[in-house]
GROMACS .gro file of C-alpha atoms in nm:
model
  180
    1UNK     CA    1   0.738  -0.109   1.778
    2UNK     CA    2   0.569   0.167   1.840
    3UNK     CA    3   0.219   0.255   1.711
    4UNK     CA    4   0.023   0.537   1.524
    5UNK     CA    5  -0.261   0.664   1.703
    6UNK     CA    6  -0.602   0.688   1.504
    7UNK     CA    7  -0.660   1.051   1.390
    8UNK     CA    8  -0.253   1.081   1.326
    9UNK     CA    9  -0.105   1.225   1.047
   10UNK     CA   10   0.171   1.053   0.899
   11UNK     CA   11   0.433   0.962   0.634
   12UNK     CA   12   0.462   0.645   0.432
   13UNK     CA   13   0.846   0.592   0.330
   14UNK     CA   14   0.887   0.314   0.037
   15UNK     CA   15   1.252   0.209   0.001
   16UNK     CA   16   1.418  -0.047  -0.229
   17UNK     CA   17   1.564  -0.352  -0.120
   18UNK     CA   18   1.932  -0.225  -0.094
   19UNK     CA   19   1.800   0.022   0.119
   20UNK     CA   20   1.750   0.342  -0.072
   21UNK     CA   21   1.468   0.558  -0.016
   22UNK     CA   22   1.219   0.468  -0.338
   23UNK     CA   23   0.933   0.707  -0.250
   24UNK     CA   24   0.760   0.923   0.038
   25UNK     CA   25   0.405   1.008   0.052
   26UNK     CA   26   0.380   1.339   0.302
   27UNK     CA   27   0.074   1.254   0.458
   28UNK     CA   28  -0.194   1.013   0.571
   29UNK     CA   29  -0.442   1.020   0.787
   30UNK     CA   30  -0.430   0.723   0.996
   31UNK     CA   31  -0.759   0.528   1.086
   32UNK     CA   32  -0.628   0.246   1.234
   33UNK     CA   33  -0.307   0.147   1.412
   34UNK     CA   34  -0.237  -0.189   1.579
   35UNK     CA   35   0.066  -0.370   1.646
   36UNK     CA   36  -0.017  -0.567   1.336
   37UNK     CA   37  -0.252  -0.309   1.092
   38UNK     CA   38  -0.219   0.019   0.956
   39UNK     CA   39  -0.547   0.173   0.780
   40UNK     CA   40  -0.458   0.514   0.648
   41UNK     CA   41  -0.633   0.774   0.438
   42UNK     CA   42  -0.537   1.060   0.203
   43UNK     CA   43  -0.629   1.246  -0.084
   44UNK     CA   44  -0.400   1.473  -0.293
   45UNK     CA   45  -0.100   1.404  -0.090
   46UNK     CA   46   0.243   1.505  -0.191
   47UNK     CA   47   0.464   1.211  -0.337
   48UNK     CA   48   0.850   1.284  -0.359
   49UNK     CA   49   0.993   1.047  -0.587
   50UNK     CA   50   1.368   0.943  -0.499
   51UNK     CA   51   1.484   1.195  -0.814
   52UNK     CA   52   1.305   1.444  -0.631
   53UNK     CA   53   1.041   1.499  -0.869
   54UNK     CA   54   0.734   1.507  -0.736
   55UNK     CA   55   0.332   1.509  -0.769
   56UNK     CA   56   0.013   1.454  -0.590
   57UNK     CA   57  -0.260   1.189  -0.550
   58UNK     CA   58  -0.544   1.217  -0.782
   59UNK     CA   59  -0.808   1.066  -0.599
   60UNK     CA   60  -0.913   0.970  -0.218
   61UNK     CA   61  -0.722   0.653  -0.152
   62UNK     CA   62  -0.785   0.405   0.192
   63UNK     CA   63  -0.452   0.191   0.231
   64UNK     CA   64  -0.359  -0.142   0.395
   65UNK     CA   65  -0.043  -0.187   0.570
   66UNK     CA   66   0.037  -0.540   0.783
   67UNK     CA   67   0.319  -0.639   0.986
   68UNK     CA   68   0.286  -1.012   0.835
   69UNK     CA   69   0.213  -1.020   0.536
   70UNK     CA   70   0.415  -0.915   0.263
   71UNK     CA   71   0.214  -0.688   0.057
   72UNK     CA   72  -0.002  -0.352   0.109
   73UNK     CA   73  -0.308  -0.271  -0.096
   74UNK     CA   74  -0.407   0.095  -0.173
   75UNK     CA   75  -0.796   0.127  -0.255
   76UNK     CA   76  -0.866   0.422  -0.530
   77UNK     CA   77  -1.183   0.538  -0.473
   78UNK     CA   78  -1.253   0.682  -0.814
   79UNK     CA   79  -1.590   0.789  -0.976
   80UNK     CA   80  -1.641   0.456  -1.139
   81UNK     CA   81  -1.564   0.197  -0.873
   82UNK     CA   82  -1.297   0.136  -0.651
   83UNK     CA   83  -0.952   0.017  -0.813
   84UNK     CA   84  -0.682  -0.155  -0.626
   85UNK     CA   85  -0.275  -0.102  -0.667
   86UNK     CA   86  -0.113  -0.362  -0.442
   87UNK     CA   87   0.223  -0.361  -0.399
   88UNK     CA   88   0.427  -0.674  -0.345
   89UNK     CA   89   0.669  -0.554  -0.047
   90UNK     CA   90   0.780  -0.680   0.289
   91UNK     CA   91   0.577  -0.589   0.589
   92UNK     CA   92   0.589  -0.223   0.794
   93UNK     CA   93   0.743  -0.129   1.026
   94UNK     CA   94   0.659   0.215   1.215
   95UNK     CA   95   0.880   0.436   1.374
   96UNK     CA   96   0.960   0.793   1.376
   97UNK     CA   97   0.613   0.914   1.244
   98UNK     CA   98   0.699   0.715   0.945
   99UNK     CA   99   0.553   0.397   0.813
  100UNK     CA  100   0.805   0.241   0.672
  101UNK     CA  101   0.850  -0.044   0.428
  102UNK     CA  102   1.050  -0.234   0.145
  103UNK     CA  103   0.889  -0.202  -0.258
  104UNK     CA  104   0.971  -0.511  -0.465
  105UNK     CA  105   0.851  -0.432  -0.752
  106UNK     CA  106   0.573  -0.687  -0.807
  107UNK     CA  107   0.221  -0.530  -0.788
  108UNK     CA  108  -0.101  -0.629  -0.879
  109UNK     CA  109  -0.394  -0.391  -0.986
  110UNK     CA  110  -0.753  -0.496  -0.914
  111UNK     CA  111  -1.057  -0.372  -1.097
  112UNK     CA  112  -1.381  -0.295  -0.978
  113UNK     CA  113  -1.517  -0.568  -1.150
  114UNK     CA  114  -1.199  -0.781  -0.926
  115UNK     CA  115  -1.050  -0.862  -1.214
  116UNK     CA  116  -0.635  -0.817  -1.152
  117UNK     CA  117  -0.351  -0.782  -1.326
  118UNK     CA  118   0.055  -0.866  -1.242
  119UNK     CA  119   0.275  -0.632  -1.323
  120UNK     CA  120   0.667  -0.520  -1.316
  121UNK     CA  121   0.748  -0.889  -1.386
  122UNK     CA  122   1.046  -0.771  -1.614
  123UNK     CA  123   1.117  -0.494  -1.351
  124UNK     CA  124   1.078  -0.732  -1.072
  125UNK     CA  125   1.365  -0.968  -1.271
  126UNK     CA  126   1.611  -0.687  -1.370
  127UNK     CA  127   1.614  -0.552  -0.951
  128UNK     CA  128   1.671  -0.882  -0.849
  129UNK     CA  129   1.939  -0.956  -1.038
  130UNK     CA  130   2.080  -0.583  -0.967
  131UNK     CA  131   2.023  -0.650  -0.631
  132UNK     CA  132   2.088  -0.954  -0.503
  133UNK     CA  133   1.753  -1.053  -0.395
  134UNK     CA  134   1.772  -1.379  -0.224
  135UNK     CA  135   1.588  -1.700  -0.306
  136UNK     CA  136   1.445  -1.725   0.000
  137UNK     CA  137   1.290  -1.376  -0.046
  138UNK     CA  138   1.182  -1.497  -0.462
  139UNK     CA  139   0.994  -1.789  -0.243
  140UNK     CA  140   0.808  -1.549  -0.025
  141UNK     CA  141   0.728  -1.258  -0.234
  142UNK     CA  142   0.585  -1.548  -0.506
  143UNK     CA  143   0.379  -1.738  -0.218
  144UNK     CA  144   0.230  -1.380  -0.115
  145UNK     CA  145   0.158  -1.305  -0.464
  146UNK     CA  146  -0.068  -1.620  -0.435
  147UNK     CA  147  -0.248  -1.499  -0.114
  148UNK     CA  148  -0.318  -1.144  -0.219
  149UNK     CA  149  -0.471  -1.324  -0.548
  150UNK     CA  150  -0.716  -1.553  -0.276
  151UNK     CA  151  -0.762  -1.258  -0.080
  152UNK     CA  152  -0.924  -1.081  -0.475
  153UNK     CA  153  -1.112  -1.383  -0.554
  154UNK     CA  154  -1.267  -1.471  -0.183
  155UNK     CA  155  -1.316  -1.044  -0.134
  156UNK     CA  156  -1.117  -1.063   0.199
  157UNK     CA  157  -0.973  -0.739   0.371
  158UNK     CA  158  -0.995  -0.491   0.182
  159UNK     CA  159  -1.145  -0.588  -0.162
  160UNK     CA  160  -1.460  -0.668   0.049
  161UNK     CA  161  -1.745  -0.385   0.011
  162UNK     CA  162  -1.781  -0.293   0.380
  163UNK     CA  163  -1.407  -0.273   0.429
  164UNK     CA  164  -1.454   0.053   0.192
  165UNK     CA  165  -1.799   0.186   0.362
  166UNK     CA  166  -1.643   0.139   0.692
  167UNK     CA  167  -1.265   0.297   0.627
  168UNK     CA  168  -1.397   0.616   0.395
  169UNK     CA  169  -1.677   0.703   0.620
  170UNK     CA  170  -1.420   0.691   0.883
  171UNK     CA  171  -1.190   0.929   0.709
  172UNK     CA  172  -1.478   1.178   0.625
  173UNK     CA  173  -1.494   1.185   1.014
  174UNK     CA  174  -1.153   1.272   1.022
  175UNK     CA  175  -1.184   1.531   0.794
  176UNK     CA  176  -1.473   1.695   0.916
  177UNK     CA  177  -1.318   1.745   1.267
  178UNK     CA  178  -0.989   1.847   1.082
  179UNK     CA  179  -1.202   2.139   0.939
  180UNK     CA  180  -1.362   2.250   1.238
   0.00000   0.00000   0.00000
């Protein structure tokens, strides 16, 4: 697999699990890039939705991607504290300028206070069933539901402080040399 090089702008391609394009963010500055993390940043970024509607990013977000695990956390770095929006998906994959991976519906949003919330249960159910989600993939999108939750409650990855300090001063680096 090949691998984005820090500094890199690229796009972040959500599909669904019968393969249809769900949504595409147009661009991310990428901060990171190993064979097994992705660290991106962007602010007011064009999302195309797969009706082709479309809007942009409110705030300056920092976002996780890993080729193991099957989730990806997107930090909001908001006026009032940093808020969390992780989505329950299968792990990336890059190729093409694209990271690329698979929505599945679950997601979790963390508070500054890392308090959490599930959400899209209902959603999660009806796509399933539409679907055909297997119950081996049920098992593992459940038992990674349970390690994003330890990762909130221990403050691992990204919900720990420095992860933020460290990735957003990064990305005002970035942007200052963008602007030069």
């Amino acid at each position: 697999m090949a691998i984005p090089a820090e500094g890199e702008t690229i796009q972040i391609h959500s599909y669904k699990h019968n393969g249809r394009i769900h949504r595409v963010w147009q661009e991310t500055t990428v901060l990171k890039g190993t064979n097994n993390i992705v660290i991106g940043a962007n602010e007011r970024t064009l999302v195309t939705e797969s009706d082709g509607r479309t809007w942009l990013t409110r705030e300056p977000s920092i976002c996780y991607f890993h080729a193991e695990h099957w989730f990806n956390i997107i930090c909001m770095l908001r006026d009032d504290g940093v808020y969390y929006y992780c989505n329950i998906s299968s792990p990336f994959v890059y190729n093409n300028g694209s990271l690329k991976y698979i929505d599945y519906d679950l997601d979790v949003k963390v508070f500054p206070d890392m308090s959490y919330t599930l959400l899209d249960e209902d959603e999660y159910e009806d796509h399933k069933r539409q679907m055909g989600y297997p119950e081996v993939i049920d098992q593992i999108l459940y038992r990674n539901v349970e390690k994003l939750i330890g990762w909130i409650k221990q403050r691992r990855g990204p919900f720990a402080q420095d992860f933020i300090e460290v990735w957003t001063d990064r990305y005002e680096f970035h942007r200052q040399n963008r602007i030069r």
